[in-house]
PDB file of C-alpha atoms in Angstrom:
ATOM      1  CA  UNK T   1      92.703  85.268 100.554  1.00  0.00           C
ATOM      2  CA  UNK T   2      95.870  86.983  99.604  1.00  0.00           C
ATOM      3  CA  UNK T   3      98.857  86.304 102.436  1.00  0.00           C
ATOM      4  CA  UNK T   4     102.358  86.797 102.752  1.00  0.00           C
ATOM      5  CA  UNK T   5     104.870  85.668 105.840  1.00  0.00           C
ATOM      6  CA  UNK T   6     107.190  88.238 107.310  1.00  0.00           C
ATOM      7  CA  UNK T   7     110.876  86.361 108.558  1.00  0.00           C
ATOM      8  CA  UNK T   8     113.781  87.520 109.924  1.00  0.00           C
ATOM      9  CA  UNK T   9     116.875  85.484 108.555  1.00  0.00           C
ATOM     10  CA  UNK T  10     120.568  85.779 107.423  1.00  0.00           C
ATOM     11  CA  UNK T  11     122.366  83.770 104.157  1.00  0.00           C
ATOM     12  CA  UNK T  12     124.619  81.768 105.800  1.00  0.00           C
ATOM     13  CA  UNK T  13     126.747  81.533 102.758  1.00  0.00           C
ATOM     14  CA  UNK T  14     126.361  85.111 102.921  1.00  0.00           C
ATOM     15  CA  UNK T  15     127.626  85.474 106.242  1.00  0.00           C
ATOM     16  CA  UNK T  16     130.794  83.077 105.722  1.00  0.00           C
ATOM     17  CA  UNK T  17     131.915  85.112 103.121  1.00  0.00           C
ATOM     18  CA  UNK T  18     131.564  88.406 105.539  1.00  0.00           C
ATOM     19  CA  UNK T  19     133.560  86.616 108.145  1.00  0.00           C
ATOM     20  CA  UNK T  20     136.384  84.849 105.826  1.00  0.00           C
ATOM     21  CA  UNK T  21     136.608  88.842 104.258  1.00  0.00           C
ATOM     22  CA  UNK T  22     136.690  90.374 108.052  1.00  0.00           C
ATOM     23  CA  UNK T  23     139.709  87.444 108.655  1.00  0.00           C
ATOM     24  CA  UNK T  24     141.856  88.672 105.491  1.00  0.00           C
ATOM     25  CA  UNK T  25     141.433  91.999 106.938  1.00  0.00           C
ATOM     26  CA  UNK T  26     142.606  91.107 110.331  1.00  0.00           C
ATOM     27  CA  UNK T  27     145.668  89.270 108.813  1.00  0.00           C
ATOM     28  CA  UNK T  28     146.643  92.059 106.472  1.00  0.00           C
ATOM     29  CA  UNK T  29     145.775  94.761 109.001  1.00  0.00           C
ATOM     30  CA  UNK T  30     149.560  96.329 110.324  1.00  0.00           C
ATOM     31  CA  UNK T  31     147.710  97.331 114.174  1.00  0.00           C
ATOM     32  CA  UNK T  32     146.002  94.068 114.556  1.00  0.00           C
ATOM     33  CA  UNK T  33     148.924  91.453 112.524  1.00  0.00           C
ATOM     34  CA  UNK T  34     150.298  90.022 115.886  1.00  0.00           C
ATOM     35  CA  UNK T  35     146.978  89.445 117.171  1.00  0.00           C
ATOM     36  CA  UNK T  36     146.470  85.898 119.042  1.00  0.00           C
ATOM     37  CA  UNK T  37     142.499  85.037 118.723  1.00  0.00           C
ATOM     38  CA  UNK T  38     140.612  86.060 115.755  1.00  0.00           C
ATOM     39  CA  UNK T  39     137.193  85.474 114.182  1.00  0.00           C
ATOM     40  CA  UNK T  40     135.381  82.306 113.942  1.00  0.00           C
ATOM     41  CA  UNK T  41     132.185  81.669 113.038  1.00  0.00           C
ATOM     42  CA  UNK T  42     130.035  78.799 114.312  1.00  0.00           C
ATOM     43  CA  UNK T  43     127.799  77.731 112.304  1.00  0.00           C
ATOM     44  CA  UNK T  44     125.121  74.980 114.121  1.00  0.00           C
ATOM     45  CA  UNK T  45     124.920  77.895 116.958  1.00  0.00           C
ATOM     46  CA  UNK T  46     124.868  80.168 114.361  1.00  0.00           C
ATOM     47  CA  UNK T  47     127.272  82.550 116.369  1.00  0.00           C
ATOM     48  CA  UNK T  48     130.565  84.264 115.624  1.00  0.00           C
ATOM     49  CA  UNK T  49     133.489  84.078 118.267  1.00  0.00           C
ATOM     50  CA  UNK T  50     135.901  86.777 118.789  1.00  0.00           C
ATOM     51  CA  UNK T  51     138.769  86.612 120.522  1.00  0.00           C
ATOM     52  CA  UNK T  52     141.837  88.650 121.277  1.00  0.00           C
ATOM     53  CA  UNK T  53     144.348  89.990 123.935  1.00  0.00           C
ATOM     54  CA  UNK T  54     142.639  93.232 125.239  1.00  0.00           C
ATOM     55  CA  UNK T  55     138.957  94.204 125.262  1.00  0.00           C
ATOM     56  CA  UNK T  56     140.322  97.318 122.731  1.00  0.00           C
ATOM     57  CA  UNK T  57     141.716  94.877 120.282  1.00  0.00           C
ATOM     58  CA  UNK T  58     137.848  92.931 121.110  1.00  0.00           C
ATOM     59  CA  UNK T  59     136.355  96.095 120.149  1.00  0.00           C
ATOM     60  CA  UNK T  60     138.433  96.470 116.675  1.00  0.00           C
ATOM     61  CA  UNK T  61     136.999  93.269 115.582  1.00  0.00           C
ATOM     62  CA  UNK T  62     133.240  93.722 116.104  1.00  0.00           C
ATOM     63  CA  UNK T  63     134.143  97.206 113.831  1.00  0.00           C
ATOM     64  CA  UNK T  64     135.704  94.744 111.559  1.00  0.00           C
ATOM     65  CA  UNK T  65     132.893  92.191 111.525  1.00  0.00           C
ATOM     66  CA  UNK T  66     130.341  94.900 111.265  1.00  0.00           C
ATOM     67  CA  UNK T  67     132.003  96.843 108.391  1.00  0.00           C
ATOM     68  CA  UNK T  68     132.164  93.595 106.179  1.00  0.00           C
ATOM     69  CA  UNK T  69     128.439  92.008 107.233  1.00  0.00           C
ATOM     70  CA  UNK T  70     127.160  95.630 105.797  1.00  0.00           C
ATOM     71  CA  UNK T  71     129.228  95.026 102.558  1.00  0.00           C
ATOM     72  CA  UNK T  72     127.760  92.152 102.226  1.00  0.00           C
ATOM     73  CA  UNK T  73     124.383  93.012 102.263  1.00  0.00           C
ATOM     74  CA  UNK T  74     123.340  91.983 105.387  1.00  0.00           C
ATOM     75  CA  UNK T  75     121.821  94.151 107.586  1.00  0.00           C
ATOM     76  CA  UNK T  76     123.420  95.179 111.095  1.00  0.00           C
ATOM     77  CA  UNK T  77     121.044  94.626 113.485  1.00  0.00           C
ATOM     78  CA  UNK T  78     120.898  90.636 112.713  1.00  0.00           C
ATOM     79  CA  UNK T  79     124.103  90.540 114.699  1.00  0.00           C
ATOM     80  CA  UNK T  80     123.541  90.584 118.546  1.00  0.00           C
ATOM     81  CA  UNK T  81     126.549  92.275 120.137  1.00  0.00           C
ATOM     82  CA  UNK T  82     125.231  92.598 123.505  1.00  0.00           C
ATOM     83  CA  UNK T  83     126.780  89.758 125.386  1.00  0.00           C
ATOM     84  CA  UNK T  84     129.830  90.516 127.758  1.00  0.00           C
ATOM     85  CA  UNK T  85     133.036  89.832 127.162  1.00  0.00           C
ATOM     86  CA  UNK T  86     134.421  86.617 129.057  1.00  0.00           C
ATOM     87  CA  UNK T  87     138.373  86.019 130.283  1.00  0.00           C
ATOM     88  CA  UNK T  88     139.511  82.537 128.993  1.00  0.00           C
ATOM     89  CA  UNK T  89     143.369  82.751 129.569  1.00  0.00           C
ATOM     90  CA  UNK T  90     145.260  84.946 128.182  1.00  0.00           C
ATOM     91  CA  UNK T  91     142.474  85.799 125.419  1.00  0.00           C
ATOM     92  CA  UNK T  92     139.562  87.409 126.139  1.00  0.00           C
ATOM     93  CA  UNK T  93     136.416  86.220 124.319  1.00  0.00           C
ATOM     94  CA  UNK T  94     132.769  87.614 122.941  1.00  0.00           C
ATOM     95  CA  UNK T  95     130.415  85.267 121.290  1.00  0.00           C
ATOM     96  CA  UNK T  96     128.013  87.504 118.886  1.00  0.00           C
ATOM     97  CA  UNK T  97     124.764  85.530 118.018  1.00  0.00           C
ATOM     98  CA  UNK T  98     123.209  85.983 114.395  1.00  0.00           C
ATOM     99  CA  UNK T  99     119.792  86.807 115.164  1.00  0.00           C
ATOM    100  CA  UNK T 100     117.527  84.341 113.070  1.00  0.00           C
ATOM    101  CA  UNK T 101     113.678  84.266 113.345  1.00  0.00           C
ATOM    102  CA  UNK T 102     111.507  86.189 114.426  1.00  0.00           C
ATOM    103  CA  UNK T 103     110.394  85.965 118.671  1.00  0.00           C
ATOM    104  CA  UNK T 104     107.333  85.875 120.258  1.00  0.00           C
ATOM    105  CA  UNK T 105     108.301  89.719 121.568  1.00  0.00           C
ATOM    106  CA  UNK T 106     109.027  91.147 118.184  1.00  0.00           C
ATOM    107  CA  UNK T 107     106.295  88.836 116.518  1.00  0.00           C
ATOM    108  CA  UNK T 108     103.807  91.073 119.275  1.00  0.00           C
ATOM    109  CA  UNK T 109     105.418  94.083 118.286  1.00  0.00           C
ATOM    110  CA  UNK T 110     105.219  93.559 114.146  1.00  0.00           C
ATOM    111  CA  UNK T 111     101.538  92.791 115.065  1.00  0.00           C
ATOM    112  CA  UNK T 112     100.360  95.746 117.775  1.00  0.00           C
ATOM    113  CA  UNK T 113     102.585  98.104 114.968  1.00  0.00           C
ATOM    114  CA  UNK T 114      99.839  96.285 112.020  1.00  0.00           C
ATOM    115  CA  UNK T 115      96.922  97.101 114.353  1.00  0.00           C
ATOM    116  CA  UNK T 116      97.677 100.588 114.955  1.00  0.00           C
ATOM    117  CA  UNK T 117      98.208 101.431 111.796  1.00  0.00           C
ATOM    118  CA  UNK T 118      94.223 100.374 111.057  1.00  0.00           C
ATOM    119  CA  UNK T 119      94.829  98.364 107.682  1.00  0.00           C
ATOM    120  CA  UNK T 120      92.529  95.655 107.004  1.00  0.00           C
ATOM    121  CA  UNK T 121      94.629  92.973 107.327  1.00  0.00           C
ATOM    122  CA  UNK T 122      94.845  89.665 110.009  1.00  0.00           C
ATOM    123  CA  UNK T 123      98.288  88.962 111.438  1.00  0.00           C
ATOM    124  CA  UNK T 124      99.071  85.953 113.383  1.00  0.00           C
ATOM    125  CA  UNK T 125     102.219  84.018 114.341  1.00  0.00           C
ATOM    126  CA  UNK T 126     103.937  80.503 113.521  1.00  0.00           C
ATOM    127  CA  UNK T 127     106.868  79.238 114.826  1.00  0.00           C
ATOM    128  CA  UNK T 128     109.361  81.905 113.919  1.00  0.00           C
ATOM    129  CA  UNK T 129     107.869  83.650 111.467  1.00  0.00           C
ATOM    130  CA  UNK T 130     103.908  86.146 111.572  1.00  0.00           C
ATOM    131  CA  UNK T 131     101.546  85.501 108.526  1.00  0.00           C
ATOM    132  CA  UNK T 132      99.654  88.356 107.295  1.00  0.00           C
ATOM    133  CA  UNK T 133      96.778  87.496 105.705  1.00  0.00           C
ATOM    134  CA  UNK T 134      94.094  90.027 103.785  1.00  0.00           C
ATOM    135  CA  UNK T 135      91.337  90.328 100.938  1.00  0.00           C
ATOM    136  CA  UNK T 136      93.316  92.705  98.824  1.00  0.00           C
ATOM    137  CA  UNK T 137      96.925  92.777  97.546  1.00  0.00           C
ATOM    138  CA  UNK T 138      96.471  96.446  98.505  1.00  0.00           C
ATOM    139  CA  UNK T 139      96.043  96.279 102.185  1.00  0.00           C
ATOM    140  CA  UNK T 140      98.980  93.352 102.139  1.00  0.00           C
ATOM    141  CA  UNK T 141     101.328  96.376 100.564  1.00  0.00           C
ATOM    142  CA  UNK T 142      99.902  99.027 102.878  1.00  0.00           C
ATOM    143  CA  UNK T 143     100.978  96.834 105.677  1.00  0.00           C
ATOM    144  CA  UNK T 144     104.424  96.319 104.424  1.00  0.00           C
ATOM    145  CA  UNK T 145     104.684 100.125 103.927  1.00  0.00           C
ATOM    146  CA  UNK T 146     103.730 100.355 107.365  1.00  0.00           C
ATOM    147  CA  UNK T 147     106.464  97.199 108.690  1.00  0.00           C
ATOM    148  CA  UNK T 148     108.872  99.330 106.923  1.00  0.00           C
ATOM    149  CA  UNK T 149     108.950 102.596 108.514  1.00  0.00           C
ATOM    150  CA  UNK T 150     108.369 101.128 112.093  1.00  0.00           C
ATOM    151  CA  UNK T 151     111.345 100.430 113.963  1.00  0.00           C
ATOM    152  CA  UNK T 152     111.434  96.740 115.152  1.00  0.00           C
ATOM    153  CA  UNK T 153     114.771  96.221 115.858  1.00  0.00           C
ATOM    154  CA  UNK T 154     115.228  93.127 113.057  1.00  0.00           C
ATOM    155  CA  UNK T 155     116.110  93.114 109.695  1.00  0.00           C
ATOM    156  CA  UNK T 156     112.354  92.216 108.576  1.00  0.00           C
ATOM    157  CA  UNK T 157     112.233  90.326 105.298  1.00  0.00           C
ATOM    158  CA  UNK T 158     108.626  89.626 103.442  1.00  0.00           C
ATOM    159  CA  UNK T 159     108.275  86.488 101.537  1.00  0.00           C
ATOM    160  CA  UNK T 160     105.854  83.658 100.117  1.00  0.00           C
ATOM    161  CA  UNK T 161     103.463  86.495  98.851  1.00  0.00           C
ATOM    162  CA  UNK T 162     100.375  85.084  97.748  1.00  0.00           C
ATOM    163  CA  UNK T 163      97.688  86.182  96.002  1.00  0.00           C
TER     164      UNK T 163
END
């Protein structure tokens, strides 16, 4: 049986890089150079902290953070920027969370979107990732073509392919 896993993850050394980049910017930046807070990246919660006087100033940085993740190769939608922004002070703070893994929601969804798409392939999950499993390399690639042009909301990555 040919089989191939399909994961949703994020280089961290990847991702330090993209924030260290996005805190040169900040510094050298003449609108943002007086700025208290900054951009800090966490990395056993795997999150990235921003911080900064004024929700405006809040806003610069996730256009900062985003524009430098992309130039690094990573893909956009593995950061999470839907939290709220919390008052702490004099700063006011937004914790971003790197989306790593894939869920039990989106595992559902990579499976119905397999299913629909009436390849003859067998798609289950584990843990964080969904193995796809088939007779032919063929059907494995249809399914991938499929995974590709659906819209899942993750950056969808397709490893271990076996044959």
């Amino acid at each position: 049986m040919a089989s191939f896993d399909i994961v949703s993850k994020v280089d961290p050394q990847t991702l330090e890089n993209a924030v260290n980049t996005a805190q040169k910017e900040l510094q050298t930046r003449y609108d943002l150079r007086d700025t208290k807070g900054g951009i800090e990246l966490n990395k056993k919660e795997n999150t990235i902290l921003l911080s900064s006087e004024n929700s405006m100033r809040v806003k610069a940085l996730e256009d900062i953070l985003l524009g430098r993740v992309v130039k690094q190769g990573i893909d956009g939608t593995s950061l999470d920027f839907t939290a709220d922004e919390q008052p702490s002070g004099q700063l006011i703070k937004k914790t971003i969370k790197v989306r790593a893994g894939v869920d039990k929601d989106t595992g559902r969804k990579i499976i119905k979107a397999i299913k629909d798409a009436k390849v003859k392939v067998e798609a289950q999950m584990q843990d964080d990732q969904v193995r796809v499993t088939s007779k032919k390399i063929d059907d494995l690639q249809a399914a991938i073509a499929v995974l590709r042009k659906a819209d899942i909301g993750l950056p969808l990555q397709f490893v271990n392919m076996k044959s």
